[in-house]
Amino acid sequence: MTENWSFYFCQVNGALASIFVDMGLKNEVPILSKPWLLWAWLYFRSPRPDGLSSDVEAPKLFEIEEALSQRFTVSCDAIFSGRITTSGRREFYFYGSAPVTFEADLADVMARFPDYKFDKGTKKDPDWHQYLNVLYPSPKIQQQMHNRDLIEYLKSNQDSLHKRRDVVHRAYFPSETDARRFAAAASGFGYDLLCVKKDELSYLVELSRLQDVKLETANELAVQLCDIAQQCNGEYDGWETPLTR
């Protein structure tokens, strides 16, 4: 099973949250042998004003995370699926085969960290709802994560992100009718149609737009094209640009 950890920011119950999730689990779940959701909520001693963790406290939080993960992997045959940091706490979520020793193991680990308060719980979750519907990012957020990574790559290669250039956007659709409906709708927002092409299973639409590639621009346009594509029964697939120095 390949691990692929990434993070993103969002709102959880109206508060800022940072979610760290193993994206590599997506194609493996639900894992029938691990139907139990096990969670531990750890309360910060010195949270930031926005409710996230401080740099000062980070080393101890990582130490606790490592200790919990090592213990539950052995005692509960568990997989660490992700964590949510929000409102002055960090929520750890594991999936295991059974919760028999979970509470005793958690208490034993946390006895090494007496300054921290914690909550705990278990729940039968054979469909892995918590992972798929809470931890795993939505298509729009996945695109924003892709934007972030691509722009970091461009920055590392001295791209002038503020310079306007022709950027190619792609989306896929189940029919040519849907593809051309998407292209027509996007044209009203300044996109030029490059092509509509049939591949093995779907229709590819390529659009071009003169724009900069600053993160706020990329995220704004990604949300816009995700919405238009969804309305046309399709899926936005991201963008590419030549390096511009």
Tab-separated table of C-alpha atoms in Angstrom, residues 31-205:
chain	number	residue	atom	x	y	z
A	31	ILE	CA	-10.579	-2.138	3.546
A	32	LEU	CA	-12.945	-4.827	4.764
A	33	SER	CA	-10.504	-6.153	7.346
A	34	LYS	CA	-10.375	-2.728	9.061
A	35	PRO	CA	-13.999	-1.677	9.662
A	36	TRP	CA	-13.469	0.221	12.927
A	37	LEU	CA	-12.830	3.961	13.095
A	38	LEU	CA	-10.651	4.842	16.094
A	39	TRP	CA	-10.076	8.444	17.044
A	40	ALA	CA	-8.144	10.457	19.603
A	41	TRP	CA	-8.520	14.215	20.038
A	42	LEU	CA	-5.560	16.005	21.565
A	43	TYR	CA	-6.018	19.508	23.049
A	44	PHE	CA	-3.204	22.031	22.568
A	45	ARG	CA	-1.524	23.755	25.462
A	46	SER	CA	-0.739	26.899	23.436
A	47	PRO	CA	-2.797	27.123	20.222
A	48	ARG	CA	-2.434	29.976	17.774
A	49	PRO	CA	-5.178	32.647	17.788
A	50	ASP	CA	-6.705	30.988	14.693
A	51	GLY	CA	-6.928	27.636	16.505
A	52	LEU	CA	-4.099	25.901	14.622
A	53	SER	CA	-0.930	24.531	16.230
A	54	SER	CA	2.044	26.756	17.042
A	55	ASP	CA	5.620	26.153	15.923
A	56	VAL	CA	6.650	25.946	19.563
A	57	GLU	CA	4.298	23.042	20.253
A	58	ALA	CA	4.810	21.230	16.930
A	59	PRO	CA	7.718	18.941	17.987
A	60	LYS	CA	5.745	17.528	20.921
A	61	LEU	CA	2.645	17.016	18.745
A	62	PHE	CA	4.682	15.054	16.207
A	63	GLU	CA	6.161	12.961	19.010
A	64	ILE	CA	2.683	12.094	20.271
A	65	GLU	CA	1.465	11.303	16.756
A	66	GLU	CA	4.369	8.929	16.175
A	67	ALA	CA	3.789	7.189	19.492
A	68	LEU	CA	0.059	6.703	18.808
A	69	SER	CA	0.657	5.462	15.284
A	70	GLN	CA	3.288	2.939	16.355
A	71	ARG	CA	1.107	1.565	19.159
A	72	PHE	CA	-2.167	1.268	17.204
A	73	THR	CA	-0.473	-0.237	14.161
A	74	VAL	CA	0.553	-3.184	16.330
A	75	SER	CA	-2.191	-3.478	18.934
A	76	CYS	CA	-5.267	-2.727	16.782
A	77	ASP	CA	-3.866	-3.701	13.367
A	78	ALA	CA	-4.692	-0.095	12.481
A	79	ILE	CA	-3.862	2.295	9.638
A	80	PHE	CA	-3.376	6.004	10.298
A	81	SER	CA	-5.634	7.666	7.714
A	82	GLY	CA	-5.294	11.335	8.591
A	83	ARG	CA	-5.656	14.143	11.081
A	84	ILE	CA	-7.592	17.390	11.435
A	85	THR	CA	-6.121	20.399	13.221
A	86	THR	CA	-8.759	22.941	14.246
A	87	SER	CA	-10.175	24.916	17.187
A	88	GLY	CA	-7.216	24.293	19.480
A	89	ARG	CA	-7.003	20.532	19.016
A	90	ARG	CA	-5.624	17.812	16.762
A	91	GLU	CA	-7.901	14.924	15.790
A	92	PHE	CA	-6.192	11.645	14.852
A	93	TYR	CA	-8.168	9.063	12.831
A	94	PHE	CA	-7.208	5.408	12.503
A	95	TYR	CA	-8.940	2.394	10.956
A	96	GLY	CA	-8.424	-0.965	12.655
A	97	SER	CA	-9.648	-4.519	12.786
A	98	ALA	CA	-11.078	-4.240	16.329
A	99	PRO	CA	-11.119	-1.694	19.169
A	100	VAL	CA	-10.567	-4.198	21.988
A	101	THR	CA	-7.396	-2.661	23.436
A	102	PHE	CA	-7.739	0.831	21.967
A	103	GLU	CA	-8.662	2.728	25.131
A	104	ALA	CA	-6.038	0.981	27.265
A	105	ASP	CA	-3.365	1.552	24.636
A	106	LEU	CA	-4.303	5.220	24.276
A	107	ALA	CA	-4.186	5.746	28.034
A	108	ASP	CA	-0.800	4.020	28.218
A	109	VAL	CA	0.683	6.209	25.486
A	110	MET	CA	-0.764	9.447	26.857
A	111	ALA	CA	0.590	8.656	30.317
A	112	ARG	CA	3.946	9.647	28.798
A	113	PHE	CA	2.496	13.088	28.011
A	114	PRO	CA	0.682	14.097	31.236
A	115	ASP	CA	0.408	17.781	30.251
A	116	TYR	CA	-2.050	16.987	27.454
A	117	LYS	CA	-5.786	16.425	27.749
A	118	PHE	CA	-7.470	14.140	25.236
A	119	ASP	CA	-10.776	12.627	24.159
A	120	LYS	CA	-11.337	9.303	22.460
A	121	GLY	CA	-13.903	7.159	20.714
A	122	THR	CA	-14.586	4.245	18.401
A	123	LYS	CA	-17.230	3.613	15.784
A	124	LYS	CA	-18.051	0.901	13.251
A	125	ASP	CA	-17.370	2.505	9.871
A	126	PRO	CA	-17.053	-0.318	7.307
A	127	ASP	CA	-17.615	2.088	4.385
A	128	TRP	CA	-14.778	4.359	5.565
A	129	HIS	CA	-17.148	7.339	5.556
A	130	GLN	CA	-14.885	9.487	7.744
A	131	TYR	CA	-11.960	9.042	5.380
A	132	LEU	CA	-13.862	9.405	2.111
A	133	ASN	CA	-16.235	12.208	3.092
A	134	VAL	CA	-14.369	14.210	5.737
A	135	LEU	CA	-10.618	13.707	5.401
A	136	TYR	CA	-10.316	13.191	1.642
A	137	PRO	CA	-10.471	16.486	-0.295
A	138	SER	CA	-13.281	17.406	-2.692
A	139	PRO	CA	-12.477	17.742	-6.417
A	140	LYS	CA	-12.246	21.532	-6.074
A	141	ILE	CA	-9.833	21.307	-3.158
A	142	GLN	CA	-7.788	18.662	-4.979
A	143	GLN	CA	-7.408	21.096	-7.856
A	144	GLN	CA	-6.310	23.837	-5.464
A	145	MET	CA	-3.735	21.419	-4.019
A	146	HIS	CA	-2.514	20.706	-7.549
A	147	ASN	CA	-2.344	24.464	-8.206
A	148	ARG	CA	-0.236	24.952	-5.085
A	149	ASP	CA	2.221	22.203	-6.055
A	150	LEU	CA	2.492	23.356	-9.678
A	151	ILE	CA	3.058	26.972	-8.694
A	152	GLU	CA	5.732	25.938	-6.186
A	153	TYR	CA	7.460	24.129	-9.056
A	154	LEU	CA	7.214	27.224	-11.265
A	155	LYS	CA	8.599	29.418	-8.479
A	156	SER	CA	11.520	27.047	-7.969
A	157	ASN	CA	12.337	27.551	-11.644
A	158	GLN	CA	12.220	31.363	-11.396
A	159	ASP	CA	8.932	31.760	-13.259
A	160	SER	CA	7.488	35.283	-13.127
A	161	LEU	CA	4.078	34.250	-11.854
A	162	HIS	CA	2.571	37.697	-12.350
A	163	LYS	CA	3.340	37.766	-16.099
A	164	ARG	CA	0.334	37.069	-18.303
A	165	ARG	CA	0.716	34.195	-20.741
A	166	ASP	CA	-1.472	31.686	-22.608
A	167	VAL	CA	-2.473	28.950	-20.171
A	168	VAL	CA	-4.060	25.707	-21.415
A	169	HIS	CA	-6.959	24.256	-19.398
A	170	ARG	CA	-8.342	20.734	-19.873
A	171	ALA	CA	-11.613	19.002	-19.045
A	172	TYR	CA	-13.201	15.631	-19.886
A	173	PHE	CA	-16.809	14.784	-20.790
A	174	PRO	CA	-18.879	11.662	-21.555
A	175	SER	CA	-20.263	13.025	-24.849
A	176	GLU	CA	-19.353	15.509	-27.556
A	177	THR	CA	-22.558	17.410	-26.811
A	178	ASP	CA	-21.475	17.946	-23.200
A	179	ALA	CA	-17.960	18.885	-24.298
A	180	ARG	CA	-19.148	21.565	-26.702
A	181	ARG	CA	-21.682	22.864	-24.184
A	182	PHE	CA	-18.800	23.329	-21.724
A	183	ALA	CA	-16.658	25.111	-24.330
A	184	ALA	CA	-19.516	27.458	-25.184
A	185	ALA	CA	-20.152	28.294	-21.529
A	186	ALA	CA	-16.443	28.874	-20.843
A	187	SER	CA	-16.130	31.225	-23.807
A	188	GLY	CA	-18.315	33.696	-21.920
A	189	PHE	CA	-15.567	33.945	-19.299
A	190	GLY	CA	-12.741	34.681	-21.725
A	191	TYR	CA	-11.599	31.174	-22.663
A	192	ASP	CA	-10.743	30.310	-26.285
A	193	LEU	CA	-11.450	26.815	-27.584
A	194	LEU	CA	-8.348	24.974	-28.817
A	195	CYS	CA	-9.897	21.585	-29.556
A	196	VAL	CA	-12.505	18.940	-28.763
A	197	LYS	CA	-10.952	15.482	-29.165
A	198	LYS	CA	-12.323	11.976	-28.712
A	199	ASP	CA	-10.185	9.544	-26.756
A	200	GLU	CA	-10.955	5.960	-25.741
A	201	LEU	CA	-13.618	6.685	-23.149
A	202	SER	CA	-14.414	10.393	-23.223
A	203	TYR	CA	-14.105	13.749	-24.987
A	204	LEU	CA	-11.238	16.077	-24.147
A	205	VAL	CA	-11.716	19.837	-24.298
